[in-house]
PDB file of C-alpha atoms in Angstrom:
ATOM      1  CA  GLN A   1     -10.154  10.006 -14.800  1.00  0.00           C
ATOM      2  CA  LYS A   2     -11.188   6.481 -15.642  1.00  0.00           C
ATOM      3  CA  GLU A   3     -11.369   4.356 -12.533  1.00  0.00           C
ATOM      4  CA  VAL A   4     -11.324   0.713 -11.648  1.00  0.00           C
ATOM      5  CA  GLU A   5     -12.321  -0.117  -8.098  1.00  0.00           C
ATOM      6  CA  GLN A   6     -11.578  -3.219  -6.049  1.00  0.00           C
ATOM      7  CA  ASN A   7     -11.786  -4.062  -2.386  1.00  0.00           C
ATOM      8  CA  SER A   8      -8.189  -4.187  -1.178  1.00  0.00           C
ATOM      9  CA  GLY A   9      -8.873  -7.041   1.240  1.00  0.00           C
ATOM     10  CA  PRO A  10      -7.379  -9.172   2.503  1.00  0.00           C
ATOM     11  CA  LEU A  11     -10.000 -11.716   1.567  1.00  0.00           C
ATOM     12  CA  SER A  12      -9.433 -14.822   3.640  1.00  0.00           C
ATOM     13  CA  VAL A  13     -10.981 -18.131   2.605  1.00  0.00           C
ATOM     14  CA  PRO A  14     -10.354 -21.711   3.759  1.00  0.00           C
ATOM     15  CA  GLU A  15      -8.774 -24.214   1.436  1.00  0.00           C
ATOM     16  CA  GLY A  16     -11.371 -25.792  -0.841  1.00  0.00           C
ATOM     17  CA  ALA A  17     -13.800 -22.872  -0.637  1.00  0.00           C
ATOM     18  CA  ILE A  18     -14.897 -20.510  -3.398  1.00  0.00           C
ATOM     19  CA  ALA A  19     -13.158 -17.132  -3.457  1.00  0.00           C
ATOM     20  CA  SER A  20     -15.165 -14.296  -4.997  1.00  0.00           C
ATOM     21  CA  LEU A  21     -13.344 -11.206  -6.182  1.00  0.00           C
ATOM     22  CA  ASN A  22     -15.197  -8.150  -7.417  1.00  0.00           C
ATOM     23  CA  CYS A  23     -14.417  -5.125  -9.539  1.00  0.00           C
ATOM     24  CA  THR A  24     -16.351  -2.104 -10.771  1.00  0.00           C
ATOM     25  CA  TYR A  25     -15.315   0.303 -13.491  1.00  0.00           C
ATOM     26  CA  SER A  26     -16.399   3.774 -14.505  1.00  0.00           C
ATOM     27  CA  ASP A  27     -15.789   3.858 -18.270  1.00  0.00           C
ATOM     28  CA  ARG A  28     -18.873   2.596 -20.109  1.00  0.00           C
ATOM     29  CA  GLY A  29     -16.756   2.466 -23.260  1.00  0.00           C
ATOM     30  CA  SER A  30     -14.499  -0.272 -21.889  1.00  0.00           C
ATOM     31  CA  GLN A  31     -14.595  -3.325 -24.119  1.00  0.00           C
ATOM     32  CA  SER A  32     -12.129  -5.787 -22.638  1.00  0.00           C
ATOM     33  CA  PHE A  33     -11.709  -6.972 -19.093  1.00  0.00           C
ATOM     34  CA  PHE A  34      -8.830  -8.873 -17.565  1.00  0.00           C
ATOM     35  CA  TRP A  35      -7.899 -10.558 -14.335  1.00  0.00           C
ATOM     36  CA  TYR A  36      -4.243 -10.773 -13.387  1.00  0.00           C
ATOM     37  CA  ARG A  37      -2.613 -12.568 -10.490  1.00  0.00           C
ATOM     38  CA  GLN A  38       0.477 -11.074  -8.892  1.00  0.00           C
ATOM     39  CA  TYR A  39       2.616 -12.896  -6.390  1.00  0.00           C
ATOM     40  CA  SER A  40       4.754 -10.788  -4.107  1.00  0.00           C
ATOM     41  CA  GLY A  41       7.869  -9.603  -5.923  1.00  0.00           C
ATOM     42  CA  LYS A  42       6.668 -10.877  -9.293  1.00  0.00           C
ATOM     43  CA  SER A  43       5.094  -9.248 -12.320  1.00  0.00           C
ATOM     44  CA  PRO A  44       1.376  -9.662 -13.101  1.00  0.00           C
ATOM     45  CA  GLU A  45       0.303 -12.878 -14.777  1.00  0.00           C
ATOM     46  CA  LEU A  46      -2.821 -13.035 -16.925  1.00  0.00           C
ATOM     47  CA  ILE A  47      -5.480 -15.435 -15.619  1.00  0.00           C
ATOM     48  CA  MET A  48      -8.622 -14.621 -17.568  1.00  0.00           C
ATOM     49  CA  PHE A  49     -10.055 -12.182 -20.054  1.00  0.00           C
ATOM     50  CA  ILE A  50     -13.695 -11.592 -20.912  1.00  0.00           C
ATOM     51  CA  TYR A  51     -15.392  -9.408 -23.499  1.00  0.00           C
ATOM     52  CA  SER A  52     -19.051 -10.404 -23.489  1.00  0.00           C
ATOM     53  CA  ASN A  53     -21.726 -10.252 -20.823  1.00  0.00           C
ATOM     54  CA  GLY A  54     -22.128 -13.476 -18.897  1.00  0.00           C
ATOM     55  CA  ASP A  55     -19.771 -16.099 -17.573  1.00  0.00           C
ATOM     56  CA  LYS A  56     -16.523 -17.489 -18.904  1.00  0.00           C
ATOM     57  CA  GLU A  57     -14.983 -20.544 -17.321  1.00  0.00           C
ATOM     58  CA  ASP A  58     -11.395 -21.779 -17.458  1.00  0.00           C
ATOM     59  CA  GLY A  59     -10.554 -24.612 -15.102  1.00  0.00           C
ATOM     60  CA  ARG A  60     -11.130 -23.472 -11.523  1.00  0.00           C
ATOM     61  CA  PHE A  61     -11.633 -19.864 -12.610  1.00  0.00           C
ATOM     62  CA  THR A  62     -14.850 -18.200 -13.749  1.00  0.00           C
ATOM     63  CA  ALA A  63     -15.031 -14.598 -14.883  1.00  0.00           C
ATOM     64  CA  GLN A  64     -18.384 -12.843 -14.864  1.00  0.00           C
ATOM     65  CA  LEU A  65     -19.184  -9.625 -16.698  1.00  0.00           C
ATOM     66  CA  ASN A  66     -22.199  -7.342 -16.433  1.00  0.00           C
ATOM     67  CA  LYS A  67     -21.688  -4.293 -18.616  1.00  0.00           C
ATOM     68  CA  ALA A  68     -24.988  -2.686 -17.622  1.00  0.00           C
ATOM     69  CA  SER A  69     -23.874  -2.669 -13.994  1.00  0.00           C
ATOM     70  CA  GLN A  70     -20.227  -2.023 -14.948  1.00  0.00           C
ATOM     71  CA  TYR A  71     -19.203  -4.959 -12.865  1.00  0.00           C
ATOM     72  CA  VAL A  72     -16.775  -7.808 -13.388  1.00  0.00           C
ATOM     73  CA  SER A  73     -15.949 -10.599 -10.990  1.00  0.00           C
ATOM     74  CA  LEU A  74     -13.667 -13.589 -10.654  1.00  0.00           C
ATOM     75  CA  LEU A  75     -14.610 -16.793  -8.893  1.00  0.00           C
ATOM     76  CA  ILE A  76     -11.949 -19.255  -7.845  1.00  0.00           C
ATOM     77  CA  ARG A  77     -13.330 -22.694  -7.016  1.00  0.00           C
ATOM     78  CA  ASP A  78     -11.558 -25.186  -4.767  1.00  0.00           C
ATOM     79  CA  SER A  79      -9.189 -22.479  -3.545  1.00  0.00           C
ATOM     80  CA  GLN A  80      -5.650 -23.624  -2.760  1.00  0.00           C
ATOM     81  CA  PRO A  81      -2.967 -22.023  -0.587  1.00  0.00           C
ATOM     82  CA  SER A  82      -1.017 -21.480  -3.822  1.00  0.00           C
ATOM     83  CA  ASP A  83      -3.810 -19.129  -4.954  1.00  0.00           C
ATOM     84  CA  SER A  84      -2.770 -16.695  -2.216  1.00  0.00           C
ATOM     85  CA  ALA A  85      -1.756 -13.583  -4.135  1.00  0.00           C
ATOM     86  CA  THR A  86      -2.997 -10.165  -5.162  1.00  0.00           C
ATOM     87  CA  TYR A  87      -5.618 -10.231  -7.910  1.00  0.00           C
ATOM     88  CA  LEU A  88      -5.723  -7.253 -10.210  1.00  0.00           C
ATOM     89  CA  CYS A  89      -8.729  -6.301 -12.290  1.00  0.00           C
ATOM     90  CA  ALA A  90      -7.887  -4.386 -15.469  1.00  0.00           C
ATOM     91  CA  VAL A  91     -10.054  -2.806 -18.126  1.00  0.00           C
ATOM     92  CA  THR A  92      -9.235  -1.253 -21.443  1.00  0.00           C
ATOM     93  CA  HIS A  93      -9.645   2.455 -22.051  1.00  0.00           C
ATOM     94  CA  THR A  94      -9.036   2.902 -25.756  1.00  0.00           C
ATOM     95  CA  ASP A  95      -6.004   0.615 -26.141  1.00  0.00           C
ATOM     96  CA  LYS A  96      -4.617   1.242 -22.680  1.00  0.00           C
ATOM     97  CA  LEU A  97      -4.985  -1.142 -19.780  1.00  0.00           C
ATOM     98  CA  ILE A  98      -6.091   0.518 -16.555  1.00  0.00           C
ATOM     99  CA  PHE A  99      -5.665  -1.416 -13.333  1.00  0.00           C
ATOM    100  CA  GLY A 100      -7.650  -1.530 -10.158  1.00  0.00           C
ATOM    101  CA  THR A 101      -6.011  -1.362  -6.767  1.00  0.00           C
ATOM    102  CA  GLY A 102      -5.993  -5.134  -6.390  1.00  0.00           C
ATOM    103  CA  THR A 103      -7.476  -7.534  -3.855  1.00  0.00           C
ATOM    104  CA  ARG A 104      -5.188  -9.576  -1.659  1.00  0.00           C
ATOM    105  CA  LEU A 105      -6.430 -13.144  -1.315  1.00  0.00           C
ATOM    106  CA  GLN A 106      -5.306 -15.418   1.502  1.00  0.00           C
ATOM    107  CA  VAL A 107      -6.208 -19.106   1.358  1.00  0.00           C
ATOM    108  CA  PHE A 108      -5.563 -20.846   4.653  1.00  0.00           C
ATOM    109  CA  PRO A 109      -5.211 -24.622   5.095  1.00  0.00           C
TER     110      PRO A 109
ATOM    111  CA  SER B   1       1.321 -14.373 -26.255  1.00  0.00           C
ATOM    112  CA  ALA B   2       4.525 -12.355 -26.460  1.00  0.00           C
ATOM    113  CA  VAL B   3       7.474 -12.966 -24.150  1.00  0.00           C
ATOM    114  CA  ILE B   4       9.206  -9.860 -22.840  1.00  0.00           C
ATOM    115  CA  SER B   5      12.783  -9.651 -21.582  1.00  0.00           C
ATOM    116  CA  GLN B   6      13.303  -6.681 -19.306  1.00  0.00           C
ATOM    117  CA  LYS B   7      16.571  -5.460 -17.858  1.00  0.00           C
ATOM    118  CA  PRO B   8      18.037  -4.610 -15.491  1.00  0.00           C
ATOM    119  CA  SER B   9      16.025  -6.600 -12.960  1.00  0.00           C
ATOM    120  CA  ARG B  10      17.109  -4.282 -10.174  1.00  0.00           C
ATOM    121  CA  ASP B  11      19.419  -1.381  -9.522  1.00  0.00           C
ATOM    122  CA  ILE B  12      20.443   0.960  -6.755  1.00  0.00           C
ATOM    123  CA  CYS B  13      21.165   4.452  -8.016  1.00  0.00           C
ATOM    124  CA  GLN B  14      22.391   7.717  -6.613  1.00  0.00           C
ATOM    125  CA  ARG B  15      20.003  10.639  -6.587  1.00  0.00           C
ATOM    126  CA  GLY B  16      20.448  12.999  -9.505  1.00  0.00           C
ATOM    127  CA  THR B  17      21.513  10.239 -11.905  1.00  0.00           C
ATOM    128  CA  SER B  18      19.516   8.522 -14.657  1.00  0.00           C
ATOM    129  CA  LEU B  19      18.699   4.883 -15.373  1.00  0.00           C
ATOM    130  CA  THR B  20      17.589   3.393 -18.667  1.00  0.00           C
ATOM    131  CA  ILE B  21      15.414   0.281 -18.625  1.00  0.00           C
ATOM    132  CA  GLN B  22      15.140  -1.904 -21.704  1.00  0.00           C
ATOM    133  CA  CYS B  23      12.416  -4.228 -22.917  1.00  0.00           C
ATOM    134  CA  GLN B  24      12.813  -6.674 -25.768  1.00  0.00           C
ATOM    135  CA  VAL B  25       9.790  -8.578 -27.098  1.00  0.00           C
ATOM    136  CA  ASP B  26      10.180 -11.902 -28.904  1.00  0.00           C
ATOM    137  CA  SER B  27       7.686 -10.926 -31.603  1.00  0.00           C
ATOM    138  CA  GLN B  28       6.360  -7.793 -33.234  1.00  0.00           C
ATOM    139  CA  VAL B  29       3.677  -6.137 -31.146  1.00  0.00           C
ATOM    140  CA  THR B  30       1.424  -3.235 -31.948  1.00  0.00           C
ATOM    141  CA  MET B  31       1.470  -1.634 -28.531  1.00  0.00           C
ATOM    142  CA  MET B  32       3.967  -1.251 -25.717  1.00  0.00           C
ATOM    143  CA  PHE B  33       3.377   0.451 -22.403  1.00  0.00           C
ATOM    144  CA  TRP B  34       5.337   1.443 -19.324  1.00  0.00           C
ATOM    145  CA  TYR B  35       3.939   1.158 -15.813  1.00  0.00           C
ATOM    146  CA  ARG B  36       5.127   2.050 -12.355  1.00  0.00           C
ATOM    147  CA  GLN B  37       4.216   0.074  -9.262  1.00  0.00           C
ATOM    148  CA  GLN B  38       5.046   1.752  -5.984  1.00  0.00           C
ATOM    149  CA  PRO B  39       5.409  -0.398  -2.866  1.00  0.00           C
ATOM    150  CA  GLY B  40       2.120  -1.958  -1.856  1.00  0.00           C
ATOM    151  CA  GLN B  41       0.234  -0.283  -4.675  1.00  0.00           C
ATOM    152  CA  SER B  42      -1.263  -1.219  -7.993  1.00  0.00           C
ATOM    153  CA  LEU B  43       0.087  -0.453 -11.445  1.00  0.00           C
ATOM    154  CA  THR B  44      -0.002   3.111 -12.742  1.00  0.00           C
ATOM    155  CA  LEU B  45       0.373   3.704 -16.453  1.00  0.00           C
ATOM    156  CA  ILE B  46       3.236   6.066 -17.254  1.00  0.00           C
ATOM    157  CA  ALA B  47       2.978   6.198 -21.032  1.00  0.00           C
ATOM    158  CA  THR B  48       2.263   4.408 -24.268  1.00  0.00           C
ATOM    159  CA  ALA B  49       5.408   3.847 -26.314  1.00  0.00           C
ATOM    160  CA  ASN B  50       4.615   4.638 -29.944  1.00  0.00           C
ATOM    161  CA  GLN B  51       6.769   3.170 -32.658  1.00  0.00           C
ATOM    162  CA  GLY B  52       8.422   5.888 -34.696  1.00  0.00           C
ATOM    163  CA  SER B  53       6.869   8.805 -32.820  1.00  0.00           C
ATOM    164  CA  GLU B  54       6.818  10.460 -29.432  1.00  0.00           C
ATOM    165  CA  ALA B  55       5.340   8.537 -26.520  1.00  0.00           C
ATOM    166  CA  THR B  56       1.929   9.443 -25.152  1.00  0.00           C
ATOM    167  CA  TYR B  57       2.167  10.312 -21.465  1.00  0.00           C
ATOM    168  CA  GLU B  58      -0.496   9.987 -18.802  1.00  0.00           C
ATOM    169  CA  SER B  59      -1.413  12.798 -16.483  1.00  0.00           C
ATOM    170  CA  GLY B  60       1.334  13.420 -13.966  1.00  0.00           C
ATOM    171  CA  PHE B  61       4.140  12.036 -16.116  1.00  0.00           C
ATOM    172  CA  VAL B  62       6.309  14.144 -18.406  1.00  0.00           C
ATOM    173  CA  ILE B  63       8.788  13.427 -21.145  1.00  0.00           C
ATOM    174  CA  ASP B  64      11.654  15.285 -19.476  1.00  0.00           C
ATOM    175  CA  LYS B  65      11.448  12.996 -16.470  1.00  0.00           C
ATOM    176  CA  PHE B  66      10.594   9.744 -18.277  1.00  0.00           C
ATOM    177  CA  PRO B  67      11.892   9.848 -21.839  1.00  0.00           C
ATOM    178  CA  ILE B  68      10.817   6.801 -23.830  1.00  0.00           C
ATOM    179  CA  SER B  69      12.072   5.395 -27.087  1.00  0.00           C
ATOM    180  CA  ARG B  70      10.550   2.771 -29.355  1.00  0.00           C
ATOM    181  CA  PRO B  71      12.670   2.428 -32.467  1.00  0.00           C
ATOM    182  CA  ASN B  72      10.880  -0.674 -33.782  1.00  0.00           C
ATOM    183  CA  LEU B  73       8.017  -3.072 -33.053  1.00  0.00           C
ATOM    184  CA  THR B  74       9.983  -5.263 -30.650  1.00  0.00           C
ATOM    185  CA  PHE B  75      12.013  -2.906 -28.448  1.00  0.00           C
ATOM    186  CA  SER B  76      11.483   0.008 -26.085  1.00  0.00           C
ATOM    187  CA  THR B  77      13.390   1.871 -23.402  1.00  0.00           C
ATOM    188  CA  LEU B  78      12.307   3.991 -20.463  1.00  0.00           C
ATOM    189  CA  THR B  79      14.741   6.384 -18.808  1.00  0.00           C
ATOM    190  CA  VAL B  80      14.134   7.642 -15.302  1.00  0.00           C
ATOM    191  CA  SER B  81      15.954  10.971 -15.229  1.00  0.00           C
ATOM    192  CA  ASN B  82      17.374  13.074 -12.415  1.00  0.00           C
ATOM    193  CA  MET B  83      16.257  10.489  -9.907  1.00  0.00           C
ATOM    194  CA  SER B  84      15.114  11.193  -6.377  1.00  0.00           C
ATOM    195  CA  PRO B  85      14.168   8.728  -3.607  1.00  0.00           C
ATOM    196  CA  GLU B  86      10.508   9.201  -4.613  1.00  0.00           C
ATOM    197  CA  ASP B  87      11.309   7.414  -7.872  1.00  0.00           C
ATOM    198  CA  SER B  88      12.069   4.216  -5.967  1.00  0.00           C
ATOM    199  CA  SER B  89       9.565   1.787  -7.413  1.00  0.00           C
ATOM    200  CA  ILE B  90       9.106  -1.177  -9.692  1.00  0.00           C
ATOM    201  CA  TYR B  91       8.930  -0.289 -13.368  1.00  0.00           C
ATOM    202  CA  LEU B  92       7.218  -2.687 -15.747  1.00  0.00           C
ATOM    203  CA  CYS B  93       6.877  -2.783 -19.482  1.00  0.00           C
ATOM    204  CA  SER B  94       3.901  -4.389 -21.159  1.00  0.00           C
ATOM    205  CA  ALA B  95       3.098  -5.430 -24.694  1.00  0.00           C
ATOM    206  CA  ALA B  96      -0.078  -6.207 -26.570  1.00  0.00           C
ATOM    207  CA  SER B  97      -0.401  -7.752 -29.990  1.00  0.00           C
ATOM    208  CA  GLY B  98      -3.658  -6.005 -30.703  1.00  0.00           C
ATOM    209  CA  ASP B  99      -5.734  -9.164 -30.799  1.00  0.00           C
ATOM    210  CA  ASN B 100      -7.143  -8.493 -27.340  1.00  0.00           C
ATOM    211  CA  TYR B 101      -5.688 -11.703 -26.007  1.00  0.00           C
ATOM    212  CA  GLY B 102      -4.152 -10.064 -23.024  1.00  0.00           C
ATOM    213  CA  TYR B 103      -1.321  -7.764 -22.274  1.00  0.00           C
ATOM    214  CA  THR B 104       1.852  -9.474 -21.108  1.00  0.00           C
ATOM    215  CA  PHE B 105       4.439  -8.001 -18.775  1.00  0.00           C
ATOM    216  CA  GLY B 106       8.159  -8.002 -18.427  1.00  0.00           C
ATOM    217  CA  SER B 107       9.642  -9.245 -15.174  1.00  0.00           C
ATOM    218  CA  GLY B 108      10.029  -5.704 -13.855  1.00  0.00           C
ATOM    219  CA  THR B 109      12.885  -3.469 -12.719  1.00  0.00           C
ATOM    220  CA  ARG B 110      13.150  -2.794  -9.006  1.00  0.00           C
ATOM    221  CA  LEU B 111      14.717   0.634  -8.650  1.00  0.00           C
ATOM    222  CA  THR B 112      16.050   2.027  -5.381  1.00  0.00           C
ATOM    223  CA  VAL B 113      17.289   5.603  -5.297  1.00  0.00           C
ATOM    224  CA  VAL B 114      19.580   6.544  -2.424  1.00  0.00           C
TER     225      VAL B 114
END
């Protein structure tokens, strides 16, 4: 069974701080890695995707990938209360997207 | 990325009955998937909907319980059959265009079985 692991949280950070979300995966054959944000009662919304080792930045978000360590992370700079949500890490296994358990982020004013 | 219309958005059903959920994509996509999200949990893949052939089911999910159709590259249905309260969940369809630019989701169907 291919697995994607995340700390369920909640991760609590003050407004303006950097939130760091982590994910590990078991399938060394995974090629694509995604971060989704899910607000309560809503469907997942794609934030970032990354395919190559290293960092990828998009606005306040930075995704980091280390395939040797089978590790992917998401950094959220200048966290806002509106960032409070569950963040889902997902990796591809063949063409299927397998999700982690999600990390609940709480940003307090 | 593709936009997916999913319906119904919610339903309350009697045990023993069946519900069919529909997903319509605004463009042709190579892959469509069905997920279940139980309360407070992450997404679990039910099956891959294959155009023109039988769906590919994940471990723990069977065709008799979750029959899936995909008659073309823009439409798919999932039926939850002979429902029990344990089937109460959110069901989500997802589509990917094959260019690795993310998998988008429908708005979900919140199913309650009483």
